[in-house]
mmCIF file of C-alpha atoms and ligand atoms in Angstrom:
data_model
loop_
_atom_site.group_PDB
_atom_site.id
_atom_site.type_symbol
_atom_site.label_atom_id
_atom_site.label_comp_id
_atom_site.label_asym_id
_atom_site.label_seq_id
_atom_site.Cartn_x
_atom_site.Cartn_y
_atom_site.Cartn_z
ATOM 1 C CA UNK M 272 95.791 176.606 -18.993
ATOM 2 C CA UNK M 273 96.014 179.579 -21.325
ATOM 3 C CA UNK M 274 98.459 182.443 -20.786
ATOM 4 C CA UNK M 275 97.325 186.089 -20.349
ATOM 5 C CA UNK M 276 98.576 186.797 -23.906
ATOM 6 C CA UNK M 277 96.450 183.957 -25.313
ATOM 7 C CA UNK M 278 93.393 185.165 -23.402
ATOM 8 C CA UNK M 279 93.962 188.692 -24.707
ATOM 9 C CA UNK M 280 94.254 187.361 -28.278
ATOM 10 C CA UNK M 281 91.056 185.313 -27.896
ATOM 11 C CA UNK M 282 89.124 188.339 -26.596
ATOM 12 C CA UNK M 283 90.492 190.602 -29.357
ATOM 13 C CA UNK M 284 89.624 188.189 -32.189
ATOM 14 C CA UNK M 285 86.172 187.385 -30.781
ATOM 15 C CA UNK M 286 85.391 191.095 -30.642
ATOM 16 C CA UNK M 287 86.854 191.705 -34.112
ATOM 17 C CA UNK M 288 84.733 188.975 -35.773
ATOM 18 C CA UNK M 289 81.625 189.999 -33.835
ATOM 19 C CA UNK M 290 82.062 193.621 -34.996
ATOM 20 C CA UNK M 291 82.887 192.619 -38.603
ATOM 21 C CA UNK M 292 79.525 190.828 -38.929
ATOM 22 C CA UNK M 293 77.809 194.108 -38.113
ATOM 23 C CA UNK M 294 79.798 196.426 -40.378
ATOM 24 C CA UNK M 295 78.487 196.936 -43.887
ATOM 25 C CA UNK M 296 81.950 197.574 -45.343
ATOM 26 C CA UNK M 297 83.378 194.282 -44.063
ATOM 27 C CA UNK M 298 82.562 190.635 -44.674
ATOM 28 C CA UNK M 299 83.498 187.487 -42.778
ATOM 29 C CA UNK M 300 84.922 184.824 -45.088
ATOM 30 C CA UNK M 301 83.924 181.393 -43.845
ATOM 31 C CA UNK M 302 86.394 178.806 -45.099
ATOM 32 C CA UNK M 303 89.630 178.454 -47.042
ATOM 33 C CA UNK M 304 88.315 178.850 -50.607
ATOM 34 C CA UNK M 305 86.616 182.221 -49.993
ATOM 35 C CA UNK M 306 89.951 183.451 -48.589
ATOM 36 C CA UNK M 307 91.841 182.075 -51.591
ATOM 37 C CA UNK M 308 89.603 183.869 -54.112
ATOM 38 C CA UNK M 309 89.495 187.056 -52.049
ATOM 39 C CA UNK M 310 93.291 187.282 -52.070
ATOM 40 C CA UNK M 311 93.558 186.227 -55.700
ATOM 41 C CA UNK M 312 91.127 188.917 -56.844
ATOM 42 C CA UNK M 313 92.734 191.690 -54.829
ATOM 43 C CA UNK M 314 90.564 191.969 -51.701
ATOM 44 C CA UNK M 315 91.905 193.855 -48.709
ATOM 45 C CA UNK M 316 92.030 191.092 -46.088
ATOM 46 C CA UNK M 317 92.186 192.248 -42.456
ATOM 47 C CA UNK M 318 92.885 189.020 -40.645
ATOM 48 C CA UNK M 319 93.122 185.254 -41.137
ATOM 49 C CA UNK M 320 92.504 182.837 -38.265
ATOM 50 C CA UNK M 321 92.899 179.077 -38.154
ATOM 51 C CA UNK M 322 92.685 176.360 -35.536
ATOM 52 C CA UNK M 323 94.637 173.931 -37.719
ATOM 53 C CA UNK M 324 97.622 175.564 -39.402
ATOM 54 C CA UNK M 325 98.893 172.306 -40.914
ATOM 55 C CA UNK M 326 95.558 171.617 -42.600
ATOM 56 C CA UNK M 327 95.326 175.213 -43.847
ATOM 57 C CA UNK M 328 98.831 175.134 -45.304
ATOM 58 C CA UNK M 329 98.079 171.752 -46.888
ATOM 59 C CA UNK M 330 95.079 173.312 -48.636
ATOM 60 C CA UNK M 331 97.202 176.279 -49.675
ATOM 61 C CA UNK M 332 99.808 173.939 -51.168
ATOM 62 C CA UNK M 333 97.124 172.026 -53.057
ATOM 63 C CA UNK M 334 94.835 174.852 -54.240
ATOM 64 C CA UNK M 335 96.713 178.143 -53.942
ATOM 65 C CA UNK M 336 100.436 177.743 -54.418
ATOM 66 C CA UNK M 337 100.510 181.357 -55.602
ATOM 67 C CA UNK M 338 99.276 182.472 -52.163
ATOM 68 C CA UNK M 339 101.051 180.110 -49.785
ATOM 69 C CA UNK M 340 103.526 182.649 -48.398
ATOM 70 C CA UNK M 341 100.880 185.350 -48.028
ATOM 71 C CA UNK M 342 98.456 183.052 -46.186
ATOM 72 C CA UNK M 343 101.190 181.783 -43.886
ATOM 73 C CA UNK M 344 102.363 185.288 -43.060
ATOM 74 C CA UNK M 345 98.842 186.481 -42.189
ATOM 75 C CA UNK M 346 97.555 183.509 -40.194
ATOM 76 C CA UNK M 347 96.847 183.765 -36.484
ATOM 77 C CA UNK M 348 96.570 180.384 -34.790
ATOM 78 C CA UNK M 349 94.021 179.767 -32.052
ATOM 79 C CA UNK M 350 92.613 176.762 -30.198
ATOM 80 C CA UNK M 351 89.462 175.038 -31.439
ATOM 81 C CA UNK M 352 87.589 176.468 -28.445
ATOM 82 C CA UNK M 353 88.486 180.045 -29.440
ATOM 83 C CA UNK M 354 87.845 179.309 -33.146
ATOM 84 C CA UNK M 355 84.283 178.252 -32.283
ATOM 85 C CA UNK M 356 83.662 181.598 -30.599
ATOM 86 C CA UNK M 357 84.353 183.518 -33.813
ATOM 87 C CA UNK M 358 80.974 182.902 -35.457
ATOM 88 C CA UNK M 359 77.885 180.775 -35.857
ATOM 89 C CA UNK M 360 79.427 178.535 -38.525
ATOM 90 C CA UNK M 361 82.555 176.432 -38.142
ATOM 91 C CA UNK M 362 84.073 175.797 -41.600
ATOM 92 C CA UNK M 363 85.484 172.298 -41.987
ATOM 93 C CA UNK M 364 88.617 173.820 -43.518
ATOM 94 C CA UNK M 365 89.361 175.463 -40.136
ATOM 95 C CA UNK M 366 89.886 178.978 -41.558
ATOM 96 C CA UNK M 367 87.934 182.214 -41.103
ATOM 97 C CA UNK M 368 88.971 185.671 -42.269
ATOM 98 C CA UNK M 369 87.742 189.236 -42.450
ATOM 99 C CA UNK M 370 87.922 191.247 -45.688
ATOM 100 C CA UNK M 371 86.776 194.627 -46.926
ATOM 101 C CA UNK M 372 83.894 194.314 -49.367
ATOM 102 C CA UNK M 373 84.314 195.647 -52.880
ATOM 103 C CA UNK M 374 81.849 198.506 -53.211
ATOM 104 C CA UNK M 375 80.134 198.791 -56.610
ATOM 105 C CA UNK M 376 77.605 201.427 -57.613
ATOM 106 C CA UNK M 377 74.742 199.539 -59.333
ATOM 107 C CA UNK M 378 74.061 202.465 -61.677
ATOM 108 C CA UNK M 379 77.686 202.358 -62.872
ATOM 109 C CA UNK M 380 77.491 198.579 -63.242
ATOM 110 C CA UNK M 381 74.414 198.991 -65.450
ATOM 111 C CA UNK M 382 76.259 201.596 -67.538
ATOM 112 C CA UNK M 383 79.316 199.346 -68.131
ATOM 113 C CA UNK M 384 79.806 199.411 -71.898
ATOM 114 C CA UNK M 385 81.726 196.126 -72.126
ATOM 115 C CA UNK M 386 80.069 193.640 -74.526
ATOM 116 C CA UNK M 387 79.164 191.289 -71.682
ATOM 117 C CA UNK M 388 75.821 190.312 -70.163
ATOM 118 C CA UNK M 389 74.772 191.439 -66.712
ATOM 119 C CA UNK M 390 72.679 189.348 -64.306
ATOM 120 C CA UNK M 391 69.697 190.680 -62.375
ATOM 121 C CA UNK M 392 68.223 188.501 -59.604
ATOM 122 C CA UNK M 393 64.825 189.690 -58.448
ATOM 123 C CA UNK M 394 64.508 189.172 -54.693
ATOM 124 C CA UNK M 395 66.549 185.941 -54.340
ATOM 125 C CA UNK M 396 65.668 184.204 -51.045
ATOM 126 C CA UNK M 397 68.199 181.401 -50.802
ATOM 127 C CA UNK M 398 71.661 182.725 -49.983
ATOM 128 C CA UNK M 399 73.349 179.535 -51.182
ATOM 129 C CA UNK M 400 71.655 180.002 -54.565
ATOM 130 C CA UNK M 401 72.764 183.603 -54.672
ATOM 131 C CA UNK M 402 76.353 182.556 -54.044
ATOM 132 C CA UNK M 403 76.154 179.845 -56.699
ATOM 133 C CA UNK M 404 74.921 182.439 -59.240
ATOM 134 C CA UNK M 405 77.839 184.749 -58.417
ATOM 135 C CA UNK M 406 80.270 181.842 -58.760
ATOM 136 C CA UNK M 407 79.132 180.909 -62.262
ATOM 137 C CA UNK M 408 78.849 184.583 -63.273
ATOM 138 C CA UNK M 409 82.493 185.072 -62.248
ATOM 139 C CA UNK M 410 83.553 181.976 -64.168
ATOM 140 C CA UNK M 411 81.856 183.186 -67.347
ATOM 141 C CA UNK M 412 83.188 186.723 -66.754
ATOM 142 C CA UNK M 413 79.939 188.683 -66.986
ATOM 143 C CA UNK M 414 79.691 192.399 -66.198
ATOM 144 C CA UNK M 415 78.265 191.832 -62.718
ATOM 145 C CA UNK M 416 75.414 190.538 -60.591
ATOM 146 C CA UNK M 417 72.723 192.889 -59.285
ATOM 147 C CA UNK M 418 70.047 191.878 -56.809
ATOM 148 C CA UNK M 419 66.813 193.404 -55.541
ATOM 149 C CA UNK M 420 64.786 192.519 -52.450
ATOM 150 C CA UNK M 421 65.478 191.876 -48.820
ATOM 151 C CA UNK M 422 68.778 190.022 -48.782
ATOM 152 C CA UNK M 423 72.221 191.587 -48.708
ATOM 153 C CA UNK M 424 74.124 189.980 -51.616
ATOM 154 C CA UNK M 425 77.284 190.205 -49.462
ATOM 155 C CA UNK M 426 75.820 188.102 -46.651
ATOM 156 C CA UNK M 427 78.584 185.710 -45.408
ATOM 157 C CA UNK M 428 76.441 182.696 -46.376
ATOM 158 C CA UNK M 429 76.237 183.986 -49.967
ATOM 159 C CA UNK M 430 80.001 184.660 -49.985
ATOM 160 C CA UNK M 431 80.556 181.091 -48.796
ATOM 161 C CA UNK M 432 78.278 179.902 -51.630
ATOM 162 C CA UNK M 433 80.304 181.818 -54.215
ATOM 163 C CA UNK M 434 83.587 180.509 -52.726
ATOM 164 C CA UNK M 435 84.597 184.172 -52.374
ATOM 165 C CA UNK M 436 84.133 184.992 -56.070
ATOM 166 C CA UNK M 437 82.198 188.112 -55.042
ATOM 167 C CA UNK M 438 85.637 189.742 -55.325
ATOM 168 C CA UNK M 439 86.001 188.761 -58.988
ATOM 169 C CA UNK M 440 83.175 190.923 -60.397
ATOM 170 C CA UNK M 441 80.845 193.744 -59.309
ATOM 171 C CA UNK M 442 78.087 192.527 -56.951
ATOM 172 C CA UNK M 443 75.591 195.104 -55.735
ATOM 173 C CA UNK M 444 72.097 195.588 -54.399
ATOM 174 C CA UNK M 445 69.668 197.673 -56.425
ATOM 175 C CA UNK M 446 66.683 199.453 -54.838
ATOM 176 C CA UNK M 447 64.797 199.929 -58.099
ATOM 177 C CA UNK M 448 65.498 199.170 -61.716
ATOM 178 C CA UNK M 449 66.192 202.529 -63.461
ATOM 179 C CA UNK M 450 65.721 203.326 -67.149
ATOM 180 C CA UNK M 451 67.966 200.953 -69.115
ATOM 181 C CA UNK M 452 70.263 201.432 -72.075
ATOM 182 C CA UNK M 453 70.605 197.660 -72.513
ATOM 183 C CA UNK M 454 68.110 195.019 -73.663
ATOM 184 C CA UNK M 455 66.190 193.350 -70.817
ATOM 185 C CA UNK M 456 65.619 189.591 -71.197
ATOM 186 C CA UNK M 457 63.277 187.972 -68.681
ATOM 187 C CA UNK M 458 63.856 184.275 -67.979
ATOM 188 C CA UNK M 459 60.654 182.429 -67.205
ATOM 189 C CA UNK M 460 59.544 178.824 -67.810
ATOM 190 C CA UNK M 461 56.593 180.132 -69.868
ATOM 191 C CA UNK M 462 58.743 182.189 -72.260
ATOM 192 C CA UNK M 463 59.808 181.549 -75.854
ATOM 193 C CA UNK M 464 62.512 178.862 -76.133
ATOM 194 C CA UNK M 465 66.010 180.334 -75.711
ATOM 195 C CA UNK M 466 68.084 180.832 -78.843
ATOM 196 C CA UNK M 467 71.548 181.843 -77.565
ATOM 197 C CA UNK M 468 72.334 183.443 -80.935
ATOM 198 C CA UNK M 469 69.601 185.988 -80.236
ATOM 199 C CA UNK M 470 70.935 187.159 -76.868
ATOM 200 C CA UNK M 471 72.455 190.634 -77.426
ATOM 201 C CA UNK M 472 75.946 190.963 -75.938
ATOM 202 C CA UNK M 473 75.072 193.659 -73.366
ATOM 203 C CA UNK M 474 71.753 192.158 -72.265
ATOM 204 C CA UNK M 475 70.455 192.411 -68.738
ATOM 205 C CA UNK M 476 69.414 188.820 -67.980
ATOM 206 C CA UNK M 477 66.705 188.780 -65.294
ATOM 207 C CA UNK M 478 65.825 185.776 -63.141
ATOM 208 C CA UNK M 479 63.010 185.525 -60.631
ATOM 209 C CA UNK M 480 62.622 184.686 -56.989
ATOM 210 C CA UNK M 481 62.733 180.996 -56.082
ATOM 211 C CA UNK M 482 59.089 180.495 -55.212
ATOM 212 C CA UNK M 483 57.147 182.953 -57.357
ATOM 213 C CA UNK M 484 59.398 183.730 -60.319
ATOM 214 C CA UNK M 485 59.644 187.183 -61.915
ATOM 215 C CA UNK M 486 57.250 189.986 -60.961
ATOM 216 C CA UNK M 487 54.599 191.168 -63.433
ATOM 217 C CA UNK M 488 56.277 194.577 -63.339
ATOM 218 C CA UNK M 489 59.565 193.177 -64.587
ATOM 219 C CA UNK M 490 57.885 190.936 -67.171
ATOM 220 C CA UNK M 491 56.028 193.999 -68.503
ATOM 221 C CA UNK M 492 59.297 195.923 -68.920
ATOM 222 C CA UNK M 493 61.176 193.078 -70.612
ATOM 223 C CA UNK M 494 62.080 193.212 -74.318
ATOM 224 C CA UNK M 495 61.672 189.423 -74.491
ATOM 225 C CA UNK M 496 60.604 186.574 -72.228
ATOM 226 C CA UNK M 497 62.741 183.484 -72.713
ATOM 227 C CA UNK M 498 62.705 179.901 -71.408
ATOM 228 C CA UNK M 499 65.074 176.959 -71.130
ATOM 229 C CA UNK M 500 63.214 174.032 -72.687
ATOM 230 C CA UNK M 501 62.228 171.301 -70.205
ATOM 231 C CA UNK M 502 60.763 167.833 -70.481
ATOM 232 C CA UNK M 503 56.940 167.807 -70.024
ATOM 233 C CA UNK M 504 55.991 167.489 -66.363
ATOM 234 C CA UNK M 505 59.003 169.449 -65.053
ATOM 235 C CA UNK M 506 57.791 172.853 -63.870
ATOM 236 C CA UNK M 507 61.037 174.765 -63.405
ATOM 237 C CA UNK M 508 64.794 174.607 -62.827
ATOM 238 C CA UNK M 509 66.624 175.770 -59.749
ATOM 239 C CA UNK M 510 67.541 179.479 -59.953
ATOM 240 C CA UNK M 511 71.328 178.996 -60.010
ATOM 241 C CA UNK M 512 71.015 176.083 -62.445
ATOM 242 C CA UNK M 513 69.034 178.204 -64.883
ATOM 243 C CA UNK M 514 71.560 181.075 -64.696
ATOM 244 C CA UNK M 515 74.398 178.587 -65.330
ATOM 245 C CA UNK M 516 72.612 176.977 -68.285
ATOM 246 C CA UNK M 517 71.873 180.356 -69.908
ATOM 247 C CA UNK M 518 75.372 181.787 -69.362
ATOM 248 C CA UNK M 519 77.156 178.712 -70.668
ATOM 249 C CA UNK M 520 74.880 178.363 -73.701
ATOM 250 C CA UNK M 521 75.779 181.946 -74.652
ATOM 251 C CA UNK M 522 79.440 181.538 -73.715
ATOM 252 C CA UNK M 523 79.965 178.265 -75.613
ATOM 253 C CA UNK M 524 78.338 179.740 -78.682
ATOM 254 C CA UNK M 525 80.573 182.838 -78.507
ATOM 255 C CA UNK M 526 83.710 180.694 -78.164
ATOM 256 C CA UNK M 527 82.667 178.480 -81.072
ATOM 257 C CA UNK M 528 82.369 175.370 -78.889
ATOM 258 C CA UNK M 529 78.629 174.913 -79.523
HETATM 259 C C1 SAM J 197 62.743 178.183 -59.163
HETATM 260 S S1 SAM J 197 62.404 179.245 -60.476
HETATM 261 C C2 SAM J 197 60.815 179.958 -60.049
HETATM 262 C C3 SAM J 197 59.696 179.034 -60.248
HETATM 263 C C4 SAM J 197 58.365 179.728 -60.264
HETATM 264 N N1 SAM J 197 57.377 178.890 -59.647
HETATM 265 C C5 SAM J 197 57.988 180.033 -61.705
HETATM 266 O O1 SAM J 197 57.197 179.300 -62.254
HETATM 267 O O2 SAM J 197 58.516 180.986 -62.285
HETATM 268 C C6 SAM J 197 63.438 180.640 -60.230
HETATM 269 C C7 SAM J 197 63.804 181.336 -61.499
HETATM 270 O O3 SAM J 197 64.636 180.491 -62.286
HETATM 271 C C8 SAM J 197 64.441 180.784 -63.667
HETATM 272 N N2 SAM J 197 63.991 179.556 -64.334
HETATM 273 C C9 SAM J 197 63.747 178.355 -63.769
HETATM 274 N N3 SAM J 197 63.424 177.465 -64.719
HETATM 275 C C10 SAM J 197 63.457 178.120 -65.902
HETATM 276 C C11 SAM J 197 63.216 177.751 -67.268
HETATM 277 N N4 SAM J 197 62.898 176.506 -67.614
HETATM 278 N N5 SAM J 197 63.355 178.678 -68.217
HETATM 279 C C12 SAM J 197 63.717 179.947 -67.902
HETATM 280 N N6 SAM J 197 63.954 180.351 -66.642
HETATM 281 C C13 SAM J 197 63.823 179.445 -65.659
HETATM 282 C C14 SAM J 197 63.374 181.854 -63.749
HETATM 283 O O4 SAM J 197 63.979 183.119 -63.853
HETATM 284 C C15 SAM J 197 62.661 181.706 -62.418
HETATM 285 O O5 SAM J 197 62.006 182.892 -62.049
#
C-alpha cells in the first residue's frame, strides 16, 4: 500500500515527464549515460528519477566518480510501477531525467570561425543513427551538427543514441542551407576518393539521408563530391559509420597518427 505522499509524488512525476516530452525547450534523458554526459557538459538538469538507487549509484561509482555526489543529491526514488509510467521506454539502467536543451542558432554555428569541420545531415530518418553521429562528432570535437528534414535532432531517442553528448557541442535544426562562407564537401559513394589532406579545416561535411543519399540540390552546390573507397559489390556504408570514418581520417591525420 502506498502512502498519500507517495501517491502525490507519483502523480507529480508522471505529469512532469509527460509535459517535458511536449516542451521544445526540455528533453527527457533516457538512461544513466545521457544523464552523466548532460551533467558533465553543463546541462541544467531539472530532475533525476530512479527505481533502483543502488544500481544507479553503482554506475555512478564506475563511470562518473566526478558526479557521484551530485547524482545522489538529485535522485528521487520511485517504485518500478511508477517508473514505468514515466515514458514509453524503460532504460535498463533504471534512470530517467529531464534537462533543458542547449539552444544553438544554426546561422551562428555556421559562422563559427574555429578551424574545425561542421557536419550537415540532410534529412536523417533513423534517430539512432543521428545520435551516433552526434556522439562521434562530440568525440572528435567538431564545430557542431546541423540537420535538415522532418526529425527533431533533440528527439529523446536521438539523445539516447548520442549517450547525451548533444550537450557537448552545438546541435541544431536548419530549415534551409544559407549562403556559406565555408567549403561544402558532399559525401557520396559515387564521389572522388577521399584524401583527408585535402579537407579544408572549416569544411561543411554533408551526408545524405539513409535511403536516397544527398539531394541533387545539395550536390549541385557542393565544392567537391567525395567518397570513402569500398570493396566492389558494396553499395554504401551506414550513415553514422561514414561520418565516423571521415572524421577520424581527418582527425588522425591532423594529430600525426596517420
Ligand atoms: C546509407 S547512405 C545512402 C545510400 C544511398 N542509397 C546512396 O547511394 O547514396 C547514407 C549516407 O552515408 C554517406 N555514405 C555512405 N557510404 C558512403 C561512401 N562509401 N562514401 C561517401 N559517403 C558515403 C553518404 O553521405 C550517404 O548519403
